[in-house]
PDB file of C-alpha atoms in Angstrom:
ATOM      1  CA  MET A   1       0.000   0.000   0.000  1.00 36.00           C
ATOM      2  CA  PHE A   2       1.198   3.505  -0.779  1.00 41.00           C
ATOM      3  CA  GLN A   3       1.619   6.152   1.942  1.00 45.00           C
ATOM      4  CA  LEU A   4      -1.080   8.806   1.847  1.00 57.00           C
ATOM      5  CA  GLU A   5       0.018  12.419   2.054  1.00 71.00           C
ATOM      6  CA  ASP A   6      -0.469  14.102   5.423  1.00 80.00           C
ATOM      7  CA  LEU A   7      -3.421  16.452   5.641  1.00 88.00           C
ATOM      8  CA  ASP A   8      -3.437  19.822   7.387  1.00 92.00           C
ATOM      9  CA  PRO A   9      -5.717  19.495  10.443  1.00 93.00           C
ATOM     10  CA  GLU A  10      -6.200  23.256  10.620  1.00 94.00           C
ATOM     11  CA  GLU A  11      -7.505  23.412   7.041  1.00 96.00           C
ATOM     12  CA  LEU A  12      -9.780  20.441   7.718  1.00 96.00           C
ATOM     13  CA  LYS A  13     -11.130  22.138  10.824  1.00 97.00           C
ATOM     14  CA  VAL A  14     -11.845  25.396   8.984  1.00 97.00           C
ATOM     15  CA  GLU A  15     -13.681  23.501   6.244  1.00 97.00           C
ATOM     16  CA  ALA A  16     -15.611  21.490   8.856  1.00 97.00           C
ATOM     17  CA  ASN A  17     -16.653  24.638  10.711  1.00 97.00           C
ATOM     18  CA  MET A  18     -18.004  26.089   7.471  1.00 98.00           C
ATOM     19  CA  LYS A  19     -19.953  22.887   6.826  1.00 98.00           C
ATOM     20  CA  TRP A  20     -21.403  23.053  10.343  1.00 98.00           C
ATOM     21  CA  ALA A  21     -22.399  26.697   9.891  1.00 97.00           C
ATOM     22  CA  ASN A  22     -24.219  25.724   6.682  1.00 97.00           C
ATOM     23  CA  GLY A  23     -26.132  22.959   8.444  1.00 97.00           C
ATOM     24  CA  GLU A  24     -24.082  20.101   6.956  1.00 98.00           C
ATOM     25  CA  ALA A  25     -23.531  18.358  10.291  1.00 97.00           C
ATOM     26  CA  GLU A  26     -22.519  14.937   8.957  1.00 98.00           C
ATOM     27  CA  ASP A  27     -19.864  16.341   6.628  1.00 98.00           C
ATOM     28  CA  ALA A  28     -18.577  18.546   9.446  1.00 98.00           C
ATOM     29  CA  ASN A  29     -18.346  15.538  11.760  1.00 98.00           C
ATOM     30  CA  THR A  30     -16.381  13.559   9.163  1.00 97.00           C
ATOM     31  CA  LEU A  31     -13.901  16.395   8.629  1.00 97.00           C
ATOM     32  CA  TRP A  32     -13.453  17.021  12.362  1.00 98.00           C
ATOM     33  CA  ARG A  33     -12.636  13.350  12.853  1.00 98.00           C
ATOM     34  CA  MET A  34     -10.148  13.423   9.975  1.00 97.00           C
ATOM     35  CA  ALA A  35      -8.475  16.470  11.518  1.00 96.00           C
ATOM     36  CA  LEU A  36      -8.331  14.752  14.913  1.00 96.00           C
ATOM     37  CA  LYS A  37      -6.672  11.681  13.377  1.00 95.00           C
ATOM     38  CA  GLU A  38      -4.022  13.902  11.804  1.00 94.00           C
ATOM     39  CA  CYS A  39      -3.362  15.597  15.164  1.00 93.00           C
ATOM     40  CA  ILE A  40      -3.026  12.235  16.903  1.00 92.00           C
ATOM     41  CA  LYS A  41      -0.700  11.081  14.119  1.00 91.00           C
ATOM     42  CA  TYR A  42       1.597  14.072  14.744  1.00 86.00           C
ATOM     43  CA  SER A  43       1.569  13.349  18.498  1.00 85.00           C
ATOM     44  CA  MET A  44       2.573   9.727  17.920  1.00 86.00           C
ATOM     45  CA  ARG A  45       5.500  10.912  15.823  1.00 84.00           C
ATOM     46  CA  GLY A  46       6.802  12.847  18.815  1.00 77.00           C
ATOM     47  CA  PHE A  47       5.359  16.300  18.125  1.00 68.00           C
ATOM     48  CA  PRO A  48       3.025  16.893  21.099  1.00 69.00           C
ATOM     49  CA  THR A  49       3.154  20.692  20.733  1.00 82.00           C
ATOM     50  CA  LYS A  50       0.847  23.105  22.549  1.00 86.00           C
ATOM     51  CA  LYS A  51      -0.747  24.018  19.216  1.00 88.00           C
ATOM     52  CA  ASN A  52      -1.449  20.339  18.565  1.00 89.00           C
ATOM     53  CA  ARG A  53      -2.967  19.873  22.038  1.00 90.00           C
ATOM     54  CA  ASP A  54      -5.120  22.972  21.645  1.00 92.00           C
ATOM     55  CA  MET A  55      -6.299  21.742  18.257  1.00 93.00           C
ATOM     56  CA  GLN A  56      -7.263  18.341  19.664  1.00 94.00           C
ATOM     57  CA  LEU A  57      -9.163  20.019  22.504  1.00 95.00           C
ATOM     58  CA  SER A  58     -11.049  22.241  20.072  1.00 96.00           C
ATOM     59  CA  LEU A  59     -11.883  19.324  17.775  1.00 97.00           C
ATOM     60  CA  ARG A  60     -13.150  17.166  20.633  1.00 97.00           C
ATOM     61  CA  LEU A  61     -15.306  20.045  21.843  1.00 97.00           C
ATOM     62  CA  ASN A  62     -16.808  20.275  18.364  1.00 98.00           C
ATOM     63  CA  LEU A  63     -17.371  16.518  18.266  1.00 98.00           C
ATOM     64  CA  SER A  64     -19.064  16.627  21.671  1.00 98.00           C
ATOM     65  CA  LEU A  65     -21.385  19.339  20.339  1.00 97.00           C
ATOM     66  CA  TYR A  66     -22.185  17.204  17.289  1.00 98.00           C
ATOM     67  CA  HIS A  67     -23.080  14.218  19.487  1.00 98.00           C
ATOM     68  CA  PHE A  68     -25.134  16.426  21.808  1.00 98.00           C
ATOM     69  CA  LYS A  69     -27.160  17.805  18.892  1.00 97.00           C
ATOM     70  CA  LYS A  70     -27.660  14.237  17.625  1.00 97.00           C
ATOM     71  CA  ARG A  71     -28.854  13.237  21.126  1.00 98.00           C
ATOM     72  CA  GLU A  72     -25.958  10.809  21.403  1.00 98.00           C
ATOM     73  CA  TYR A  73     -25.367  11.842  24.987  1.00 98.00           C
ATOM     74  CA  HIS A  74     -23.015   9.029  25.996  1.00 98.00           C
ATOM     75  CA  GLU A  75     -20.687   9.909  23.117  1.00 98.00           C
ATOM     76  CA  CYS A  76     -20.896  13.596  24.032  1.00 98.00           C
ATOM     77  CA  ILE A  77     -19.868  12.797  27.604  1.00 98.00           C
ATOM     78  CA  ASN A  78     -17.082  10.531  26.344  1.00 98.00           C
ATOM     79  CA  GLN A  79     -15.498  13.319  24.268  1.00 98.00           C
ATOM     80  CA  CYS A  80     -15.689  15.698  27.247  1.00 98.00           C
ATOM     81  CA  ASP A  81     -14.103  13.103  29.534  1.00 98.00           C
ATOM     82  CA  ILE A  82     -11.212  12.550  27.113  1.00 97.00           C
ATOM     83  CA  ILE A  83     -10.491  16.291  27.257  1.00 96.00           C
ATOM     84  CA  LEU A  84     -10.615  16.360  31.066  1.00 96.00           C
ATOM     85  CA  GLU A  85      -8.410  13.270  31.385  1.00 94.00           C
ATOM     86  CA  GLY A  86      -5.751  15.021  29.320  1.00 90.00           C
ATOM     87  CA  ILE A  87      -5.505  17.968  31.730  1.00 91.00           C
ATOM     88  CA  GLU A  88      -2.653  17.572  34.185  1.00 87.00           C
ATOM     89  CA  GLY A  89      -3.472  18.933  37.624  1.00 92.00           C
ATOM     90  CA  LEU A  90      -7.166  19.495  36.944  1.00 94.00           C
ATOM     91  CA  GLU A  91      -8.002  19.788  40.652  1.00 95.00           C
ATOM     92  CA  ALA A  92      -5.266  22.398  41.134  1.00 95.00           C
ATOM     93  CA  LEU A  93      -6.589  24.335  38.148  1.00 95.00           C
ATOM     94  CA  LEU A  94     -10.133  24.287  39.541  1.00 96.00           C
ATOM     95  CA  THR A  95      -8.828  25.495  42.897  1.00 95.00           C
ATOM     96  CA  ARG A  96      -6.954  28.322  41.221  1.00 95.00           C
ATOM     97  CA  TYR A  97     -10.014  29.529  39.301  1.00 95.00           C
ATOM     98  CA  GLU A  98     -12.081  29.213  42.474  1.00 94.00           C
ATOM     99  CA  GLU A  99      -9.616  31.378  44.407  1.00 94.00           C
ATOM    100  CA  GLU A 100      -9.468  33.945  41.597  1.00 92.00           C
ATOM    101  CA  GLN A 101     -13.243  34.268  41.770  1.00 89.00           C
ATOM    102  CA  ILE A 102     -13.101  34.828  45.542  1.00 88.00           C
ATOM    103  CA  ASP A 103     -10.395  37.479  45.056  1.00 84.00           C
ATOM    104  CA  LEU A 104     -12.507  39.314  42.477  1.00 82.00           C
ATOM    105  CA  GLN A 105     -15.456  39.332  44.844  1.00 75.00           C
ATOM    106  CA  GLY A 106     -13.218  40.700  47.582  1.00 72.00           C
ATOM    107  CA  GLU A 107     -12.188  43.565  45.290  1.00 65.00           C
ATOM    108  CA  GLY A 108     -15.819  44.432  44.649  1.00 59.00           C
ATOM    109  CA  LYS A 109     -15.876  43.262  41.024  1.00 56.00           C
ATOM    110  CA  GLU A 110     -19.288  41.649  41.382  1.00 49.00           C
ATOM    111  CA  SER A 111     -21.392  43.398  38.767  1.00 44.00           C
ATOM    112  CA  SER A 112     -22.780  40.045  37.651  1.00 50.00           C
ATOM    113  CA  LEU A 113     -24.151  39.128  41.078  1.00 54.00           C
ATOM    114  CA  PRO A 114     -27.907  38.580  41.476  1.00 55.00           C
ATOM    115  CA  GLU A 115     -29.793  41.695  42.622  1.00 53.00           C
ATOM    116  CA  HIS A 116     -30.501  40.487  46.175  1.00 47.00           C
ATOM    117  CA  VAL A 117     -26.821  39.621  46.708  1.00 52.00           C
ATOM    118  CA  GLN A 118     -25.649  42.941  45.264  1.00 54.00           C
ATOM    119  CA  ALA A 119     -28.131  44.852  47.473  1.00 51.00           C
ATOM    120  CA  GLU A 120     -26.857  43.096  50.590  1.00 50.00           C
ATOM    121  CA  LYS A 121     -23.275  43.882  49.619  1.00 52.00           C
ATOM    122  CA  GLU A 122     -24.080  47.590  49.133  1.00 54.00           C
ATOM    123  CA  LEU A 123     -25.833  47.719  52.526  1.00 53.00           C
ATOM    124  CA  ASN A 124     -22.766  46.247  54.208  1.00 52.00           C
ATOM    125  CA  GLU A 125     -20.567  48.818  52.464  1.00 54.00           C
ATOM    126  CA  VAL A 126     -22.726  51.664  53.810  1.00 48.00           C
ATOM    127  CA  LYS A 127     -22.463  50.246  57.334  1.00 47.00           C
ATOM    128  CA  ALA A 128     -18.705  49.950  56.988  1.00 48.00           C
ATOM    129  CA  GLU A 129     -18.433  53.531  55.731  1.00 50.00           C
ATOM    130  CA  ASN A 130     -20.445  54.881  58.674  1.00 49.00           C
ATOM    131  CA  TYR A 131     -18.260  52.947  61.068  1.00 43.00           C
ATOM    132  CA  SER A 132     -15.078  54.291  59.471  1.00 43.00           C
ATOM    133  CA  HIS A 133     -16.181  57.928  60.080  1.00 46.00           C
ATOM    134  CA  ASP A 134     -16.187  57.182  63.811  1.00 48.00           C
ATOM    135  CA  ASN A 135     -12.766  55.535  63.700  1.00 47.00           C
ATOM    136  CA  THR A 136     -10.702  57.792  61.427  1.00 41.00           C
ATOM    137  CA  ASP A 137      -7.438  57.608  63.366  1.00 44.00           C
ATOM    138  CA  THR A 138      -7.582  53.835  63.722  1.00 42.00           C
ATOM    139  CA  ALA A 139      -8.345  53.435  60.034  1.00 44.00           C
ATOM    140  CA  ALA A 140      -5.425  55.654  59.046  1.00 43.00           C
ATOM    141  CA  THR A 141      -3.031  53.621  61.179  1.00 41.00           C
ATOM    142  CA  ALA A 142      -4.343  50.380  59.735  1.00 46.00           C
ATOM    143  CA  ALA A 143      -3.965  51.744  56.206  1.00 47.00           C
ATOM    144  CA  ALA A 144      -0.334  52.666  56.828  1.00 43.00           C
ATOM    145  CA  THR A 145       0.377  49.211  58.224  1.00 47.00           C
ATOM    146  CA  ALA A 146      -1.324  47.577  55.246  1.00 50.00           C
ATOM    147  CA  ALA A 147       0.720  49.691  52.815  1.00 48.00           C
ATOM    148  CA  ALA A 148       3.955  48.628  54.485  1.00 44.00           C
ATOM    149  CA  ALA A 149       2.902  44.982  54.370  1.00 49.00           C
ATOM    150  CA  THR A 150       2.027  45.315  50.679  1.00 48.00           C
ATOM    151  CA  ALA A 151       5.456  46.744  49.896  1.00 43.00           C
ATOM    152  CA  THR A 152       7.162  43.883  51.735  1.00 42.00           C
ATOM    153  CA  ALA A 153       5.029  41.320  49.913  1.00 44.00           C
ATOM    154  CA  ALA A 154       5.836  42.917  46.557  1.00 43.00           C
ATOM    155  CA  THR A 155       9.564  42.660  47.268  1.00 38.00           C
ATOM    156  CA  ALA A 156       9.256  39.014  48.257  1.00 41.00           C
ATOM    157  CA  ALA A 157       7.139  38.258  45.201  1.00 41.00           C
ATOM    158  CA  THR A 158       9.942  39.213  42.806  1.00 38.00           C
ATOM    159  CA  THR A 159      11.950  36.186  43.932  1.00 37.00           C
ATOM    160  CA  THR A 160       9.217  33.760  42.870  1.00 38.00           C
ATOM    161  CA  THR A 161       8.134  35.390  39.604  1.00 38.00           C
ATOM    162  CA  THR A 162       9.854  32.811  37.415  1.00 39.00           C
ATOM    163  CA  GLU A 163       8.300  29.877  39.250  1.00 40.00           C
ATOM    164  CA  GLU A 164       4.841  31.451  39.044  1.00 40.00           C
ATOM    165  CA  GLU A 165       5.245  32.133  35.328  1.00 39.00           C
ATOM    166  CA  GLU A 166       6.294  28.523  34.725  1.00 39.00           C
ATOM    167  CA  GLU A 167       3.328  27.283  36.734  1.00 39.00           C
ATOM    168  CA  GLU A 168       0.999  29.615  34.845  1.00 44.00           C
ATOM    169  CA  GLY A 169       2.151  28.101  31.560  1.00 46.00           C
ATOM    170  CA  VAL A 170       0.971  24.681  32.734  1.00 44.00           C
ATOM    171  CA  MET A 171      -2.154  25.843  34.553  1.00 42.00           C
ATOM    172  CA  ASN A 172      -3.460  27.917  31.662  1.00 50.00           C
ATOM    173  CA  MET A 173      -3.600  24.967  29.282  1.00 68.00           C
ATOM    174  CA  ILE A 174      -7.370  25.314  29.363  1.00 89.00           C
ATOM    175  CA  LYS A 175      -9.375  28.458  30.045  1.00 93.00           C
ATOM    176  CA  ARG A 176     -11.997  28.781  32.743  1.00 95.00           C
ATOM    177  CA  GLU A 177     -14.707  29.441  30.115  1.00 96.00           C
ATOM    178  CA  THR A 178     -13.758  26.249  28.279  1.00 96.00           C
ATOM    179  CA  LEU A 179     -13.952  24.214  31.483  1.00 97.00           C
ATOM    180  CA  MET A 180     -17.392  25.646  32.210  1.00 97.00           C
ATOM    181  CA  LYS A 181     -18.525  24.752  28.702  1.00 97.00           C
ATOM    182  CA  ILE A 182     -17.366  21.151  29.176  1.00 98.00           C
ATOM    183  CA  PHE A 183     -19.020  20.740  32.582  1.00 98.00           C
ATOM    184  CA  LEU A 184     -22.269  22.331  31.372  1.00 98.00           C
ATOM    185  CA  ARG A 185     -22.362  20.067  28.328  1.00 98.00           C
ATOM    186  CA  LYS A 186     -21.820  17.035  30.541  1.00 98.00           C
ATOM    187  CA  ALA A 187     -24.472  18.221  32.996  1.00 98.00           C
ATOM    188  CA  ASN A 188     -27.015  18.703  30.207  1.00 98.00           C
ATOM    189  CA  SER A 189     -26.209  15.271  28.789  1.00 98.00           C
ATOM    190  CA  PHE A 190     -26.612  13.570  32.159  1.00 98.00           C
ATOM    191  CA  LEU A 191     -29.916  15.378  32.652  1.00 98.00           C
ATOM    192  CA  HIS A 192     -31.209  14.018  29.336  1.00 98.00           C
ATOM    193  CA  LEU A 193     -30.091  10.555  30.470  1.00 98.00           C
ATOM    194  CA  GLN A 194     -31.900  11.117  33.803  1.00 96.00           C
ATOM    195  CA  GLU A 195     -28.654  10.567  35.703  1.00 97.00           C
ATOM    196  CA  PHE A 196     -29.458  13.322  38.170  1.00 97.00           C
ATOM    197  CA  GLU A 197     -26.591  12.857  40.634  1.00 97.00           C
ATOM    198  CA  LYS A 198     -23.958  13.101  37.897  1.00 98.00           C
ATOM    199  CA  CYS A 199     -25.788  16.112  36.505  1.00 98.00           C
ATOM    200  CA  LYS A 200     -25.571  17.793  39.925  1.00 98.00           C
ATOM    201  CA  GLU A 201     -21.870  16.959  40.233  1.00 98.00           C
ATOM    202  CA  ASN A 202     -21.070  18.825  37.022  1.00 98.00           C
ATOM    203  CA  ILE A 203     -23.291  21.777  37.921  1.00 98.00           C
ATOM    204  CA  LYS A 204     -21.371  22.059  41.209  1.00 98.00           C
ATOM    205  CA  LEU A 205     -18.094  22.131  39.287  1.00 98.00           C
ATOM    206  CA  VAL A 206     -19.357  25.018  37.152  1.00 98.00           C
ATOM    207  CA  ARG A 207     -20.542  26.972  40.185  1.00 97.00           C
ATOM    208  CA  ARG A 208     -17.294  26.238  41.975  1.00 96.00           C
ATOM    209  CA  ILE A 209     -15.404  28.370  39.452  1.00 96.00           C
ATOM    210  CA  ASP A 210     -18.293  30.710  38.563  1.00 96.00           C
ATOM    211  CA  LYS A 211     -20.681  30.850  41.517  1.00 93.00           C
ATOM    212  CA  TRP A 212     -23.372  32.958  39.835  1.00 94.00           C
ATOM    213  CA  ASN A 213     -23.252  31.342  36.388  1.00 96.00           C
ATOM    214  CA  VAL A 214     -26.762  31.897  35.031  1.00 97.00           C
ATOM    215  CA  GLU A 215     -26.850  28.807  32.816  1.00 97.00           C
ATOM    216  CA  ALA A 216     -25.740  26.577  35.691  1.00 97.00           C
ATOM    217  CA  MET A 217     -28.323  28.093  38.051  1.00 98.00           C
ATOM    218  CA  ASN A 218     -31.117  27.598  35.508  1.00 98.00           C
ATOM    219  CA  LEU A 219     -29.969  24.055  34.802  1.00 98.00           C
ATOM    220  CA  GLU A 220     -29.926  23.319  38.533  1.00 98.00           C
ATOM    221  CA  LYS A 221     -33.579  24.382  38.839  1.00 98.00           C
ATOM    222  CA  LYS A 222     -34.500  22.303  35.798  1.00 98.00           C
ATOM    223  CA  GLN A 223     -32.692  19.288  37.245  1.00 98.00           C
ATOM    224  CA  GLN A 224     -34.546  19.599  40.551  1.00 97.00           C
ATOM    225  CA  ILE A 225     -37.939  19.820  38.831  1.00 97.00           C
ATOM    226  CA  GLU A 226     -37.239  16.909  36.485  1.00 97.00           C
ATOM    227  CA  GLN A 227     -35.915  14.748  39.317  1.00 96.00           C
ATOM    228  CA  ILE A 228     -39.089  15.334  41.365  1.00 96.00           C
ATOM    229  CA  GLN A 229     -41.257  14.497  38.342  1.00 96.00           C
ATOM    230  CA  TYR A 230     -39.191  11.388  37.624  1.00 95.00           C
ATOM    231  CA  GLU A 231     -39.443  10.137  41.210  1.00 94.00           C
ATOM    232  CA  GLN A 232     -43.203  10.752  41.261  1.00 94.00           C
ATOM    233  CA  MET A 233     -43.594   8.820  38.027  1.00 94.00           C
ATOM    234  CA  GLN A 234     -41.536   5.935  39.433  1.00 93.00           C
ATOM    235  CA  LYS A 235     -43.771   5.806  42.509  1.00 92.00           C
ATOM    236  CA  GLN A 236     -46.887   5.733  40.323  1.00 92.00           C
ATOM    237  CA  LEU A 237     -45.468   2.881  38.250  1.00 91.00           C
ATOM    238  CA  TYR A 238     -44.584   0.976  41.412  1.00 88.00           C
ATOM    239  CA  ARG A 239     -48.114   1.394  42.790  1.00 88.00           C
ATOM    240  CA  ARG A 240     -49.605   0.195  39.508  1.00 87.00           C
ATOM    241  CA  MET A 241     -47.392  -2.894  39.550  1.00 89.00           C
ATOM    242  CA  CYS A 242     -48.424  -3.622  43.135  1.00 86.00           C
ATOM    243  CA  ASN A 243     -52.097  -3.249  42.202  1.00 81.00           C
ATOM    244  CA  VAL A 244     -51.696  -5.592  39.218  1.00 74.00           C
ATOM    245  CA  ASN A 245     -49.947  -8.204  41.377  1.00 72.00           C
ATOM    246  CA  ALA A 246     -52.598  -7.910  44.081  1.00 66.00           C
ATOM    247  CA  SER A 247     -55.338  -8.318  41.483  1.00 65.00           C
ATOM    248  CA  SER A 248     -53.654 -11.427  40.032  1.00 63.00           C
ATOM    249  CA  ASP A 249     -53.296 -12.978  43.490  1.00 59.00           C
ATOM    250  CA  SER A 250     -56.954 -12.398  44.317  1.00 61.00           C
ATOM    251  CA  LYS A 251     -58.063 -14.039  41.062  1.00 62.00           C
ATOM    252  CA  GLY A 252     -55.818 -17.029  41.771  1.00 58.00           C
ATOM    253  CA  MET A 253     -57.411 -17.518  45.174  1.00 58.00           C
ATOM    254  CA  LYS A 254     -60.848 -17.829  43.605  1.00 54.00           C
TER     255      LYS A 254
END
């Protein structure tokens, strides 16, 4: 057999994306898979570059979307899991994004908070401001101390810059938004499969790194409603089965 010429996965992906945009889902799926095979081929040859990894991640995300739209939920979940399994230090990455979110909230960058949470925050700020007027001298002293501590911390931080930059290169292999997309897609798939506990697990992961994510909050409500309906339906079916069995037993006794 003759050796086929290597194909450019990037060109295949661009063509596939155009097919998808035009509603040609099957052709897009075929091209995405061809592109993924080429990427894997390069990796096996010893070229596991960041660009190659990013391309594989993007292609698997597209394939998971294809399977989701086709209602092939197990395959959708499988593609998402392959992506997650390829992330080194996933738990550390989740913790980092979680801490970044807490830091942003501490700095007051909470414009996306629900109204009742934002109102409570503003009320607390007013109380704090009133208190500070009565404690001006103490506040000034505390501010000076904090400034000195900040300067010391900044000096110490310069010694670890290189290590942090190296760590950031590894940790930023996958963006927070991409992780949320994966977990939400898995959660939706599990909900369609009526696997409610696994659905909740993935919703929790989204809210861990984006506490007020609207899509996750809406999905959580939907999951709760559907789980209640499912459990009620199961109880009704069980009662019907019991009634049928009781009826059969009574006829047998006659």
